[in-house]
């Protein structure tokens, strides 16, 4: 553990941010899995609604600084391509 007061504070805030980022990433994985599951079951309506949800979560992750905007754009594009192929 650090001796400097500001470093102690940084350690605590970094841990909070790490836990928050992990929860956001977990939600993203779940949303993306829902889209791919709907695509595999060939359910057009479920795939479209899951795609909208996943896109919103990706955009929110970008605004929170969890993902880079190009990373999210690539994910959204790949998911949309899968849904449109149905």
JSON list of C-alpha atoms in Angstrom, two decimals:
[
{"chain": "A", "resi": 1, "resn": "UNK", "atom": "CA", "xyz": [0.00, 0.00, 0.00]},
{"chain": "A", "resi": 2, "resn": "UNK", "atom": "CA", "xyz": [1.21, 3.48, -0.82]},
{"chain": "A", "resi": 3, "resn": "UNK", "atom": "CA", "xyz": [2.22, 6.03, 1.80]},
{"chain": "A", "resi": 4, "resn": "UNK", "atom": "CA", "xyz": [1.16, 9.11, -0.14]},
{"chain": "A", "resi": 5, "resn": "UNK", "atom": "CA", "xyz": [-2.39, 10.27, 0.55]},
{"chain": "A", "resi": 6, "resn": "UNK", "atom": "CA", "xyz": [-3.23, 11.09, -3.08]},
{"chain": "A", "resi": 7, "resn": "UNK", "atom": "CA", "xyz": [-1.96, 7.71, -4.21]},
{"chain": "A", "resi": 8, "resn": "UNK", "atom": "CA", "xyz": [-4.13, 5.95, -1.63]},
{"chain": "A", "resi": 9, "resn": "UNK", "atom": "CA", "xyz": [-7.13, 7.82, -3.03]},
{"chain": "A", "resi": 10, "resn": "UNK", "atom": "CA", "xyz": [-6.17, 6.89, -6.62]},
{"chain": "A", "resi": 11, "resn": "UNK", "atom": "CA", "xyz": [-5.99, 3.23, -5.62]},
{"chain": "A", "resi": 12, "resn": "UNK", "atom": "CA", "xyz": [-9.52, 3.39, -4.22]},
{"chain": "A", "resi": 13, "resn": "UNK", "atom": "CA", "xyz": [-11.00, 5.28, -7.19]},
{"chain": "A", "resi": 14, "resn": "UNK", "atom": "CA", "xyz": [-9.24, 2.98, -9.67]},
{"chain": "A", "resi": 15, "resn": "UNK", "atom": "CA", "xyz": [-10.79, -0.04, -7.97]},
{"chain": "A", "resi": 16, "resn": "UNK", "atom": "CA", "xyz": [-14.28, 1.51, -8.16]},
{"chain": "A", "resi": 17, "resn": "UNK", "atom": "CA", "xyz": [-13.78, 2.28, -11.84]},
{"chain": "A", "resi": 18, "resn": "UNK", "atom": "CA", "xyz": [-12.49, -1.24, -12.51]},
{"chain": "A", "resi": 19, "resn": "UNK", "atom": "CA", "xyz": [-15.56, -2.81, -10.92]},
{"chain": "A", "resi": 20, "resn": "UNK", "atom": "CA", "xyz": [-17.89, -0.44, -12.81]},
{"chain": "A", "resi": 21, "resn": "UNK", "atom": "CA", "xyz": [-16.14, -1.20, -16.10]},
{"chain": "A", "resi": 22, "resn": "UNK", "atom": "CA", "xyz": [-16.37, -4.94, -15.48]},
{"chain": "A", "resi": 23, "resn": "UNK", "atom": "CA", "xyz": [-20.11, -4.73, -14.87]},
{"chain": "A", "resi": 24, "resn": "UNK", "atom": "CA", "xyz": [-20.63, -2.69, -18.05]},
{"chain": "A", "resi": 25, "resn": "UNK", "atom": "CA", "xyz": [-18.57, -5.16, -20.08]},
{"chain": "A", "resi": 26, "resn": "UNK", "atom": "CA", "xyz": [-20.56, -8.04, -18.61]},
{"chain": "A", "resi": 27, "resn": "UNK", "atom": "CA", "xyz": [-23.85, -6.38, -19.63]},
{"chain": "A", "resi": 28, "resn": "UNK", "atom": "CA", "xyz": [-22.44, -5.86, -23.12]},
{"chain": "A", "resi": 29, "resn": "UNK", "atom": "CA", "xyz": [-21.48, -9.51, -23.47]},
{"chain": "A", "resi": 30, "resn": "UNK", "atom": "CA", "xyz": [-24.97, -10.55, -22.36]},
{"chain": "A", "resi": 31, "resn": "UNK", "atom": "CA", "xyz": [-26.63, -8.18, -24.86]},
{"chain": "A", "resi": 32, "resn": "UNK", "atom": "CA", "xyz": [-24.39, -9.37, -27.71]},
{"chain": "A", "resi": 33, "resn": "UNK", "atom": "CA", "xyz": [-25.07, -12.99, -26.77]},
{"chain": "A", "resi": 34, "resn": "UNK", "atom": "CA", "xyz": [-28.82, -12.26, -26.93]},
{"chain": "A", "resi": 35, "resn": "UNK", "atom": "CA", "xyz": [-28.44, -10.96, -30.50]},
{"chain": "A", "resi": 36, "resn": "UNK", "atom": "CA", "xyz": [-26.40, -13.95, -31.67]},
{"chain": "A", "resi": 37, "resn": "UNK", "atom": "CA", "xyz": [-28.81, -16.33, -29.97]},
{"chain": "A", "resi": 38, "resn": "UNK", "atom": "CA", "xyz": [-31.79, -14.74, -31.71]},
{"chain": "A", "resi": 39, "resn": "UNK", "atom": "CA", "xyz": [-29.94, -14.89, -35.05]},
{"chain": "A", "resi": 40, "resn": "UNK", "atom": "CA", "xyz": [-29.13, -18.57, -34.57]},
{"chain": "A", "resi": 41, "resn": "UNK", "atom": "CA", "xyz": [-32.75, -19.34, -33.78]},
{"chain": "A", "resi": 42, "resn": "UNK", "atom": "CA", "xyz": [-33.78, -17.33, -36.89]},
{"chain": "A", "resi": 43, "resn": "UNK", "atom": "CA", "xyz": [-36.16, -15.12, -34.90]},
{"chain": "A", "resi": 44, "resn": "UNK", "atom": "CA", "xyz": [-36.28, -11.82, -36.81]},
{"chain": "A", "resi": 45, "resn": "UNK", "atom": "CA", "xyz": [-38.31, -9.82, -34.27]},
{"chain": "A", "resi": 46, "resn": "UNK", "atom": "CA", "xyz": [-36.24, -10.93, -31.28]},
{"chain": "A", "resi": 47, "resn": "UNK", "atom": "CA", "xyz": [-33.03, -10.26, -33.20]},
{"chain": "A", "resi": 48, "resn": "UNK", "atom": "CA", "xyz": [-34.12, -6.72, -34.07]},
{"chain": "A", "resi": 49, "resn": "UNK", "atom": "CA", "xyz": [-35.10, -5.85, -30.51]},
{"chain": "A", "resi": 50, "resn": "UNK", "atom": "CA", "xyz": [-31.90, -7.41, -29.15]},
{"chain": "A", "resi": 51, "resn": "UNK", "atom": "CA", "xyz": [-29.87, -5.46, -31.72]},
{"chain": "A", "resi": 52, "resn": "UNK", "atom": "CA", "xyz": [-31.43, -2.17, -30.59]},
{"chain": "A", "resi": 53, "resn": "UNK", "atom": "CA", "xyz": [-30.67, -3.00, -26.96]},
{"chain": "A", "resi": 54, "resn": "UNK", "atom": "CA", "xyz": [-27.11, -4.04, -27.72]},
{"chain": "A", "resi": 55, "resn": "UNK", "atom": "CA", "xyz": [-26.49, -0.92, -29.79]},
{"chain": "A", "resi": 56, "resn": "UNK", "atom": "CA", "xyz": [-27.69, 1.32, -26.97]},
{"chain": "A", "resi": 57, "resn": "UNK", "atom": "CA", "xyz": [-25.47, -0.49, -24.46]},
{"chain": "A", "resi": 58, "resn": "UNK", "atom": "CA", "xyz": [-22.47, -0.20, -26.79]},
{"chain": "A", "resi": 59, "resn": "UNK", "atom": "CA", "xyz": [-23.08, 3.53, -27.22]},
{"chain": "A", "resi": 60, "resn": "UNK", "atom": "CA", "xyz": [-23.41, 3.98, -23.48]},
{"chain": "A", "resi": 61, "resn": "UNK", "atom": "CA", "xyz": [-20.16, 2.07, -22.90]},
{"chain": "A", "resi": 62, "resn": "UNK", "atom": "CA", "xyz": [-18.42, 4.45, -25.31]},
{"chain": "A", "resi": 63, "resn": "UNK", "atom": "CA", "xyz": [-19.80, 7.50, -23.51]},
{"chain": "A", "resi": 64, "resn": "UNK", "atom": "CA", "xyz": [-18.61, 6.10, -20.17]},
{"chain": "A", "resi": 65, "resn": "UNK", "atom": "CA", "xyz": [-15.14, 5.48, -21.57]},
{"chain": "A", "resi": 66, "resn": "UNK", "atom": "CA", "xyz": [-15.28, 1.70, -21.24]},
{"chain": "A", "resi": 67, "resn": "UNK", "atom": "CA", "xyz": [-14.87, 1.04, -24.97]},
{"chain": "A", "resi": 68, "resn": "UNK", "atom": "CA", "xyz": [-13.26, 2.94, -27.81]},
{"chain": "A", "resi": 69, "resn": "UNK", "atom": "CA", "xyz": [-15.78, 4.33, -30.29]},
{"chain": "A", "resi": 70, "resn": "UNK", "atom": "CA", "xyz": [-14.33, 2.38, -33.22]},
{"chain": "A", "resi": 71, "resn": "UNK", "atom": "CA", "xyz": [-14.50, -0.86, -31.23]},
{"chain": "A", "resi": 72, "resn": "UNK", "atom": "CA", "xyz": [-18.19, -0.26, -30.53]},
{"chain": "A", "resi": 73, "resn": "UNK", "atom": "CA", "xyz": [-18.82, 0.70, -34.16]},
{"chain": "A", "resi": 74, "resn": "UNK", "atom": "CA", "xyz": [-17.22, -2.53, -35.35]},
{"chain": "A", "resi": 75, "resn": "UNK", "atom": "CA", "xyz": [-19.36, -4.55, -32.93]},
{"chain": "A", "resi": 76, "resn": "UNK", "atom": "CA", "xyz": [-22.55, -2.77, -34.02]},
{"chain": "A", "resi": 77, "resn": "UNK", "atom": "CA", "xyz": [-21.72, -3.27, -37.69]},
{"chain": "A", "resi": 78, "resn": "UNK", "atom": "CA", "xyz": [-21.03, -6.98, -37.27]},
{"chain": "A", "resi": 79, "resn": "UNK", "atom": "CA", "xyz": [-24.24, -7.50, -35.30]},
{"chain": "A", "resi": 80, "resn": "UNK", "atom": "CA", "xyz": [-26.31, -5.55, -37.82]},
{"chain": "A", "resi": 81, "resn": "UNK", "atom": "CA", "xyz": [-24.82, -7.59, -40.63]},
{"chain": "A", "resi": 82, "resn": "UNK", "atom": "CA", "xyz": [-25.85, -10.81, -38.87]},
{"chain": "A", "resi": 83, "resn": "UNK", "atom": "CA", "xyz": [-29.40, -9.57, -38.26]},
{"chain": "A", "resi": 84, "resn": "UNK", "atom": "CA", "xyz": [-29.80, -8.28, -41.81]},
{"chain": "A", "resi": 85, "resn": "UNK", "atom": "CA", "xyz": [-28.70, -11.65, -43.20]},
{"chain": "A", "resi": 86, "resn": "UNK", "atom": "CA", "xyz": [-31.83, -13.27, -41.74]}
]
